[in-house]
Amino acid sequence: MAGTAGDGEPAEGIRASDAERDATVEQLSAATGEGRLTLEEFSQRMERATTARTRAELDHLVADLPAGAGVAGTAVAERAQAGPSWHVSPIGGLRVYGPWRMDRHVIVISLIGGTRLDLSQAELAAPEVTLTKVSLVGGVRVRVPAGIRVEASGFSLIGGTRVEGGPEPGPGAPTVHIRAFSLVGGVRIRRGGLAPPSRADRRSGRRARRDPLTRL
């Protein structure tokens, strides 16, 4: 039989309710939209929140976040209202991975070239962000941690939309909208663990560090 603390509460702490778990996930989601957590950090904490047994476990997950979750400061509001960021290249796409910040609206335009984003260590400028990609030839590949909603739309003459791994997250999750328009090239979304970057990606990453535009 479990013991009790001196005030009559169970020694392991007060049990968490479903409503308290949901409220913690909402606070984590709001913090992610404010740029306080990366998507990977959100995914890890969300998993722990949904399986937490006590209030103490939930409190630990948000101990380093402001108490007033979801109330963005002035700087956050200004970033959310900023205009779109552009990446334009006649030939060649966009590849971004590692720590980076995804603006509220990212626009990629190229004649030939795909777009590949690794969002595991990314911060979002808002709870909902949008990628608009326009090209003649070139698709979109996006890797996201579990718990992130991705919605795809657009048009492609050859190429469809493919989602791999993990169930669709519930309402209130950070959301990435993908709008892809091309003659040839589909959209591929993969949830869960990430493969190590290829040699081409590493070269692209080195160029990105030299050229801020490449990293959005």
PDB file of C-alpha atoms in Angstrom:
ATOM      1  CA  MET A   1       0.000   0.000   0.000  1.00  0.00           C
ATOM      2  CA  ALA A   2       1.318   3.453  -0.939  1.00  0.00           C
ATOM      3  CA  GLY A   3       2.314   5.723   1.907  1.00  0.00           C
ATOM      4  CA  THR A   4       1.035   9.224   2.507  1.00  0.00           C
ATOM      5  CA  ALA A   5       2.768  12.534   2.926  1.00  0.00           C
ATOM      6  CA  GLY A   6       2.514  14.490   6.165  1.00  0.00           C
ATOM      7  CA  ASP A   7      -0.447  16.531   4.910  1.00  0.00           C
ATOM      8  CA  GLY A   8      -2.454  13.444   4.011  1.00  0.00           C
ATOM      9  CA  GLU A   9      -1.600  13.494   0.297  1.00  0.00           C
ATOM     10  CA  PRO A  10      -0.186  10.363  -1.378  1.00  0.00           C
ATOM     11  CA  ALA A  11       3.624  10.220  -1.145  1.00  0.00           C
ATOM     12  CA  GLU A  12       3.958  10.077  -4.944  1.00  0.00           C
ATOM     13  CA  GLY A  13       1.961  13.311  -5.343  1.00  0.00           C
ATOM     14  CA  ILE A  14      -1.530  14.281  -6.489  1.00  0.00           C
ATOM     15  CA  ARG A  15      -2.708  12.388  -9.539  1.00  0.00           C
ATOM     16  CA  ALA A  16      -3.113  14.404 -12.760  1.00  0.00           C
ATOM     17  CA  SER A  17      -6.456  14.551 -14.538  1.00  0.00           C
ATOM     18  CA  ASP A  18      -7.054  14.393 -18.304  1.00  0.00           C
ATOM     19  CA  ALA A  19      -8.028  18.074 -18.248  1.00  0.00           C
ATOM     20  CA  GLU A  20      -4.726  18.986 -16.574  1.00  0.00           C
ATOM     21  CA  ARG A  21      -2.766  16.976 -19.144  1.00  0.00           C
ATOM     22  CA  ASP A  22      -4.630  18.739 -21.967  1.00  0.00           C
ATOM     23  CA  ALA A  23      -3.975  22.149 -20.392  1.00  0.00           C
ATOM     24  CA  THR A  24      -0.247  21.366 -20.166  1.00  0.00           C
ATOM     25  CA  VAL A  25      -0.134  20.361 -23.841  1.00  0.00           C
ATOM     26  CA  GLU A  26      -1.900  23.622 -24.744  1.00  0.00           C
ATOM     27  CA  GLN A  27       0.670  25.591 -22.749  1.00  0.00           C
ATOM     28  CA  LEU A  28       3.497  23.772 -24.507  1.00  0.00           C
ATOM     29  CA  SER A  29       1.878  24.424 -27.888  1.00  0.00           C
ATOM     30  CA  ALA A  30       1.512  28.139 -27.122  1.00  0.00           C
ATOM     31  CA  ALA A  31       5.150  28.327 -26.027  1.00  0.00           C
ATOM     32  CA  THR A  32       6.196  26.672 -29.276  1.00  0.00           C
ATOM     33  CA  GLY A  33       4.259  29.249 -31.278  1.00  0.00           C
ATOM     34  CA  GLU A  34       6.064  31.980 -29.348  1.00  0.00           C
ATOM     35  CA  GLY A  35       9.458  30.515 -30.258  1.00  0.00           C
ATOM     36  CA  ARG A  36      10.261  29.391 -26.697  1.00  0.00           C
ATOM     37  CA  LEU A  37      10.483  25.696 -27.628  1.00  0.00           C
ATOM     38  CA  THR A  38      11.755  23.983 -30.755  1.00  0.00           C
ATOM     39  CA  LEU A  39       9.418  21.527 -32.418  1.00  0.00           C
ATOM     40  CA  GLU A  40      11.542  18.645 -31.157  1.00  0.00           C
ATOM     41  CA  GLU A  41      11.344  19.953 -27.570  1.00  0.00           C
ATOM     42  CA  PHE A  42       7.582  20.327 -27.931  1.00  0.00           C
ATOM     43  CA  SER A  43       7.270  16.786 -29.256  1.00  0.00           C
ATOM     44  CA  GLN A  44       9.292  15.309 -26.384  1.00  0.00           C
ATOM     45  CA  ARG A  45       7.455  17.236 -23.683  1.00  0.00           C
ATOM     46  CA  MET A  46       4.058  16.580 -25.223  1.00  0.00           C
ATOM     47  CA  GLU A  47       4.713  12.828 -25.120  1.00  0.00           C
ATOM     48  CA  ARG A  48       5.642  13.034 -21.449  1.00  0.00           C
ATOM     49  CA  ALA A  49       2.622  15.228 -20.680  1.00  0.00           C
ATOM     50  CA  THR A  50       0.150  12.773 -22.192  1.00  0.00           C
ATOM     51  CA  THR A  51       1.532   9.939 -20.038  1.00  0.00           C
ATOM     52  CA  ALA A  52       2.161  11.939 -16.843  1.00  0.00           C
ATOM     53  CA  ARG A  53       0.682  10.396 -13.717  1.00  0.00           C
ATOM     54  CA  THR A  54       0.984  13.317 -11.275  1.00  0.00           C
ATOM     55  CA  ARG A  55       0.651  17.084 -11.223  1.00  0.00           C
ATOM     56  CA  ALA A  56       4.304  17.309 -10.215  1.00  0.00           C
ATOM     57  CA  GLU A  57       5.334  15.672 -13.488  1.00  0.00           C
ATOM     58  CA  LEU A  58       3.232  18.173 -15.441  1.00  0.00           C
ATOM     59  CA  ASP A  59       4.593  21.123 -13.460  1.00  0.00           C
ATOM     60  CA  HIS A  60       8.142  20.009 -14.226  1.00  0.00           C
ATOM     61  CA  LEU A  61       7.433  20.117 -17.984  1.00  0.00           C
ATOM     62  CA  VAL A  62       6.445  23.807 -17.898  1.00  0.00           C
ATOM     63  CA  ALA A  63       8.685  25.010 -15.056  1.00  0.00           C
ATOM     64  CA  ASP A  64      10.892  27.025 -17.453  1.00  0.00           C
ATOM     65  CA  LEU A  65       7.938  28.617 -19.291  1.00  0.00           C
ATOM     66  CA  PRO A  66       5.971  31.783 -18.393  1.00  0.00           C
ATOM     67  CA  ALA A  67       2.902  31.184 -16.263  1.00  0.00           C
ATOM     68  CA  GLY A  68       0.662  33.102 -18.676  1.00  0.00           C
ATOM     69  CA  ALA A  69       0.927  30.665 -21.593  1.00  0.00           C
ATOM     70  CA  GLY A  70      -0.505  31.828 -24.870  1.00  0.00           C
ATOM     71  CA  VAL A  71      -0.073  35.534 -24.096  1.00  0.00           C
ATOM     72  CA  ALA A  72       2.623  36.637 -26.496  1.00  0.00           C
ATOM     73  CA  GLY A  73       4.717  39.694 -25.796  1.00  0.00           C
ATOM     74  CA  THR A  74       5.043  42.701 -28.083  1.00  0.00           C
ATOM     75  CA  ALA A  75       8.142  41.383 -29.824  1.00  0.00           C
ATOM     76  CA  VAL A  76       6.418  38.079 -30.583  1.00  0.00           C
ATOM     77  CA  ALA A  77       3.347  39.849 -31.945  1.00  0.00           C
ATOM     78  CA  GLU A  78       5.512  42.023 -34.182  1.00  0.00           C
ATOM     79  CA  ARG A  79       7.318  38.973 -35.579  1.00  0.00           C
ATOM     80  CA  ALA A  80       4.001  37.258 -36.259  1.00  0.00           C
ATOM     81  CA  GLN A  81       2.827  40.277 -38.274  1.00  0.00           C
ATOM     82  CA  ALA A  82       6.025  40.540 -40.320  1.00  0.00           C
ATOM     83  CA  GLY A  83       5.903  40.050 -44.087  1.00  0.00           C
ATOM     84  CA  PRO A  84       6.886  36.819 -45.844  1.00  0.00           C
ATOM     85  CA  SER A  85      10.499  35.756 -46.317  1.00  0.00           C
ATOM     86  CA  TRP A  86      11.508  34.938 -49.903  1.00  0.00           C
ATOM     87  CA  HIS A  87      13.935  32.474 -51.436  1.00  0.00           C
ATOM     88  CA  VAL A  88      14.202  32.813 -55.222  1.00  0.00           C
ATOM     89  CA  SER A  89      16.581  30.889 -57.498  1.00  0.00           C
ATOM     90  CA  PRO A  90      16.255  29.983 -61.201  1.00  0.00           C
ATOM     91  CA  ILE A  91      17.872  26.572 -60.686  1.00  0.00           C
ATOM     92  CA  GLY A  92      18.291  24.938 -57.321  1.00  0.00           C
ATOM     93  CA  GLY A  93      15.966  24.404 -54.415  1.00  0.00           C
ATOM     94  CA  LEU A  94      16.079  25.051 -50.710  1.00  0.00           C
ATOM     95  CA  ARG A  95      17.447  22.692 -48.054  1.00  0.00           C
ATOM     96  CA  VAL A  96      17.427  23.630 -44.395  1.00  0.00           C
ATOM     97  CA  TYR A  97      18.172  21.524 -41.327  1.00  0.00           C
ATOM     98  CA  GLY A  98      19.561  21.989 -37.833  1.00  0.00           C
ATOM     99  CA  PRO A  99      18.658  24.928 -35.572  1.00  0.00           C
ATOM    100  CA  TRP A 100      16.764  27.576 -37.539  1.00  0.00           C
ATOM    101  CA  ARG A 101      13.712  29.800 -37.293  1.00  0.00           C
ATOM    102  CA  MET A 102      10.813  29.382 -39.703  1.00  0.00           C
ATOM    103  CA  ASP A 103       9.054  32.656 -40.378  1.00  0.00           C
ATOM    104  CA  ARG A 104       5.300  32.911 -40.450  1.00  0.00           C
ATOM    105  CA  HIS A 105       5.256  32.724 -44.262  1.00  0.00           C
ATOM    106  CA  VAL A 106       8.145  31.351 -46.321  1.00  0.00           C
ATOM    107  CA  ILE A 107       7.946  31.616 -50.131  1.00  0.00           C
ATOM    108  CA  VAL A 108      10.257  29.523 -52.343  1.00  0.00           C
ATOM    109  CA  ILE A 109      10.308  30.116 -56.115  1.00  0.00           C
ATOM    110  CA  SER A 110      12.486  28.272 -58.630  1.00  0.00           C
ATOM    111  CA  LEU A 111      12.271  26.913 -62.171  1.00  0.00           C
ATOM    112  CA  ILE A 112      13.928  23.615 -61.290  1.00  0.00           C
ATOM    113  CA  GLY A 113      14.601  22.545 -57.721  1.00  0.00           C
ATOM    114  CA  GLY A 114      12.870  21.004 -54.744  1.00  0.00           C
ATOM    115  CA  THR A 115      12.469  22.094 -51.146  1.00  0.00           C
ATOM    116  CA  ARG A 116      13.599  19.968 -48.207  1.00  0.00           C
ATOM    117  CA  LEU A 117      13.004  21.077 -44.626  1.00  0.00           C
ATOM    118  CA  ASP A 118      13.989  19.367 -41.399  1.00  0.00           C
ATOM    119  CA  LEU A 119      11.843  20.928 -38.674  1.00  0.00           C
ATOM    120  CA  SER A 120      13.126  18.870 -35.751  1.00  0.00           C
ATOM    121  CA  GLN A 121      15.251  21.707 -34.313  1.00  0.00           C
ATOM    122  CA  ALA A 122      13.256  24.552 -35.831  1.00  0.00           C
ATOM    123  CA  GLU A 123      11.487  27.333 -33.960  1.00  0.00           C
ATOM    124  CA  LEU A 124       8.225  28.687 -35.356  1.00  0.00           C
ATOM    125  CA  ALA A 125       7.475  32.385 -35.577  1.00  0.00           C
ATOM    126  CA  ALA A 126       3.782  31.677 -34.871  1.00  0.00           C
ATOM    127  CA  PRO A 127       1.543  28.767 -33.864  1.00  0.00           C
ATOM    128  CA  GLU A 128       0.697  28.402 -37.578  1.00  0.00           C
ATOM    129  CA  VAL A 129       3.269  28.918 -40.339  1.00  0.00           C
ATOM    130  CA  THR A 130       3.027  28.527 -44.112  1.00  0.00           C
ATOM    131  CA  LEU A 131       5.419  27.351 -46.806  1.00  0.00           C
ATOM    132  CA  THR A 132       4.479  28.348 -50.355  1.00  0.00           C
ATOM    133  CA  LYS A 133       6.581  26.630 -53.003  1.00  0.00           C
ATOM    134  CA  VAL A 134       6.302  27.355 -56.744  1.00  0.00           C
ATOM    135  CA  SER A 135       8.393  25.610 -59.408  1.00  0.00           C
ATOM    136  CA  LEU A 136       8.160  23.875 -62.763  1.00  0.00           C
ATOM    137  CA  VAL A 137      10.006  20.760 -61.575  1.00  0.00           C
ATOM    138  CA  GLY A 138      10.656  19.950 -57.921  1.00  0.00           C
ATOM    139  CA  GLY A 139       8.765  18.574 -54.960  1.00  0.00           C
ATOM    140  CA  VAL A 140       8.624  19.270 -51.223  1.00  0.00           C
ATOM    141  CA  ARG A 141       9.971  17.006 -48.478  1.00  0.00           C
ATOM    142  CA  VAL A 142       9.333  17.910 -44.852  1.00  0.00           C
ATOM    143  CA  ARG A 143      10.386  16.054 -41.693  1.00  0.00           C
ATOM    144  CA  VAL A 144       8.536  16.912 -38.492  1.00  0.00           C
ATOM    145  CA  PRO A 145       8.603  15.524 -34.930  1.00  0.00           C
ATOM    146  CA  ALA A 146       5.539  13.719 -33.642  1.00  0.00           C
ATOM    147  CA  GLY A 147       2.705  15.961 -32.481  1.00  0.00           C
ATOM    148  CA  ILE A 148       3.068  18.583 -35.241  1.00  0.00           C
ATOM    149  CA  ARG A 149       0.191  19.052 -37.644  1.00  0.00           C
ATOM    150  CA  VAL A 150       1.070  19.396 -41.344  1.00  0.00           C
ATOM    151  CA  GLU A 151      -1.563  20.367 -43.906  1.00  0.00           C
ATOM    152  CA  ALA A 152      -0.748  20.156 -47.628  1.00  0.00           C
ATOM    153  CA  SER A 153      -2.528  21.783 -50.554  1.00  0.00           C
ATOM    154  CA  GLY A 154      -1.732  23.061 -54.053  1.00  0.00           C
ATOM    155  CA  PHE A 155      -1.391  21.517 -57.499  1.00  0.00           C
ATOM    156  CA  SER A 156       0.955  19.095 -59.252  1.00  0.00           C
ATOM    157  CA  LEU A 157       0.440  17.567 -62.688  1.00  0.00           C
ATOM    158  CA  ILE A 158       2.707  14.628 -61.805  1.00  0.00           C
ATOM    159  CA  GLY A 159       3.212  13.777 -58.130  1.00  0.00           C
ATOM    160  CA  GLY A 160       0.930  13.359 -55.144  1.00  0.00           C
ATOM    161  CA  THR A 161       0.959  13.854 -51.379  1.00  0.00           C
ATOM    162  CA  ARG A 162       2.428  11.205 -49.105  1.00  0.00           C
ATOM    163  CA  VAL A 163       2.449  11.156 -45.295  1.00  0.00           C
ATOM    164  CA  GLU A 164       4.635   8.668 -43.406  1.00  0.00           C
ATOM    165  CA  GLY A 165       4.760   7.723 -39.731  1.00  0.00           C
ATOM    166  CA  GLY A 166       2.855   8.792 -36.645  1.00  0.00           C
ATOM    167  CA  PRO A 167      -0.864   9.550 -36.155  1.00  0.00           C
ATOM    168  CA  GLU A 168      -2.373  12.946 -36.884  1.00  0.00           C
ATOM    169  CA  PRO A 169      -2.061  15.155 -33.769  1.00  0.00           C
ATOM    170  CA  GLY A 170      -5.087  16.520 -31.988  1.00  0.00           C
ATOM    171  CA  PRO A 171      -6.480  20.061 -32.127  1.00  0.00           C
ATOM    172  CA  GLY A 172      -4.323  22.887 -30.849  1.00  0.00           C
ATOM    173  CA  ALA A 173      -1.047  21.435 -32.138  1.00  0.00           C
ATOM    174  CA  PRO A 174       1.474  23.735 -33.882  1.00  0.00           C
ATOM    175  CA  THR A 175       0.627  23.663 -37.586  1.00  0.00           C
ATOM    176  CA  VAL A 176       2.703  23.889 -40.756  1.00  0.00           C
ATOM    177  CA  HIS A 177       0.724  24.646 -43.925  1.00  0.00           C
ATOM    178  CA  ILE A 178       2.360  23.567 -47.185  1.00  0.00           C
ATOM    179  CA  ARG A 179       1.133  25.095 -50.460  1.00  0.00           C
ATOM    180  CA  ALA A 180       3.032  23.473 -53.345  1.00  0.00           C
ATOM    181  CA  PHE A 181       2.522  24.271 -57.043  1.00  0.00           C
ATOM    182  CA  SER A 182       4.524  22.509 -59.768  1.00  0.00           C
ATOM    183  CA  LEU A 183       4.182  20.572 -63.002  1.00  0.00           C
ATOM    184  CA  VAL A 184       6.314  17.703 -61.696  1.00  0.00           C
ATOM    185  CA  GLY A 185       6.873  17.104 -57.998  1.00  0.00           C
ATOM    186  CA  GLY A 186       4.804  15.918 -55.075  1.00  0.00           C
ATOM    187  CA  VAL A 187       4.748  16.518 -51.320  1.00  0.00           C
ATOM    188  CA  ARG A 188       6.251  14.019 -48.875  1.00  0.00           C
ATOM    189  CA  ILE A 189       5.758  14.457 -45.140  1.00  0.00           C
ATOM    190  CA  ARG A 190       7.560  12.243 -42.643  1.00  0.00           C
ATOM    191  CA  ARG A 191       6.867  12.252 -38.906  1.00  0.00           C
ATOM    192  CA  GLY A 192       9.125  10.857 -36.225  1.00  0.00           C
ATOM    193  CA  GLY A 193      12.891  10.209 -36.078  1.00  0.00           C
ATOM    194  CA  LEU A 194      15.208  11.883 -38.535  1.00  0.00           C
ATOM    195  CA  ALA A 195      17.869  10.322 -40.712  1.00  0.00           C
ATOM    196  CA  PRO A 196      21.356  11.884 -40.563  1.00  0.00           C
ATOM    197  CA  PRO A 197      21.953  14.574 -43.221  1.00  0.00           C
ATOM    198  CA  SER A 198      23.427  13.420 -46.504  1.00  0.00           C
ATOM    199  CA  ARG A 199      26.751  14.672 -47.860  1.00  0.00           C
ATOM    200  CA  ALA A 200      24.848  17.031 -50.172  1.00  0.00           C
ATOM    201  CA  ASP A 201      22.864  18.339 -47.201  1.00  0.00           C
ATOM    202  CA  ARG A 202      26.064  18.942 -45.232  1.00  0.00           C
ATOM    203  CA  ARG A 203      27.522  20.904 -48.138  1.00  0.00           C
ATOM    204  CA  SER A 204      24.266  22.838 -48.376  1.00  0.00           C
ATOM    205  CA  GLY A 205      24.428  23.523 -44.625  1.00  0.00           C
ATOM    206  CA  ARG A 206      27.943  24.941 -44.921  1.00  0.00           C
ATOM    207  CA  ARG A 207      26.798  27.220 -47.729  1.00  0.00           C
ATOM    208  CA  ALA A 208      23.778  28.222 -45.624  1.00  0.00           C
ATOM    209  CA  ARG A 209      26.016  29.347 -42.768  1.00  0.00           C
ATOM    210  CA  ARG A 210      27.877  31.578 -45.215  1.00  0.00           C
ATOM    211  CA  ASP A 211      24.698  32.853 -46.875  1.00  0.00           C
ATOM    212  CA  PRO A 212      21.880  33.779 -44.428  1.00  0.00           C
ATOM    213  CA  LEU A 213      19.326  33.901 -47.273  1.00  0.00           C
ATOM    214  CA  THR A 214      19.780  30.190 -47.887  1.00  0.00           C
ATOM    215  CA  ARG A 215      18.650  29.500 -44.337  1.00  0.00           C
ATOM    216  CA  LEU A 216      15.602  31.734 -44.696  1.00  0.00           C
TER     217      LEU A 216
END
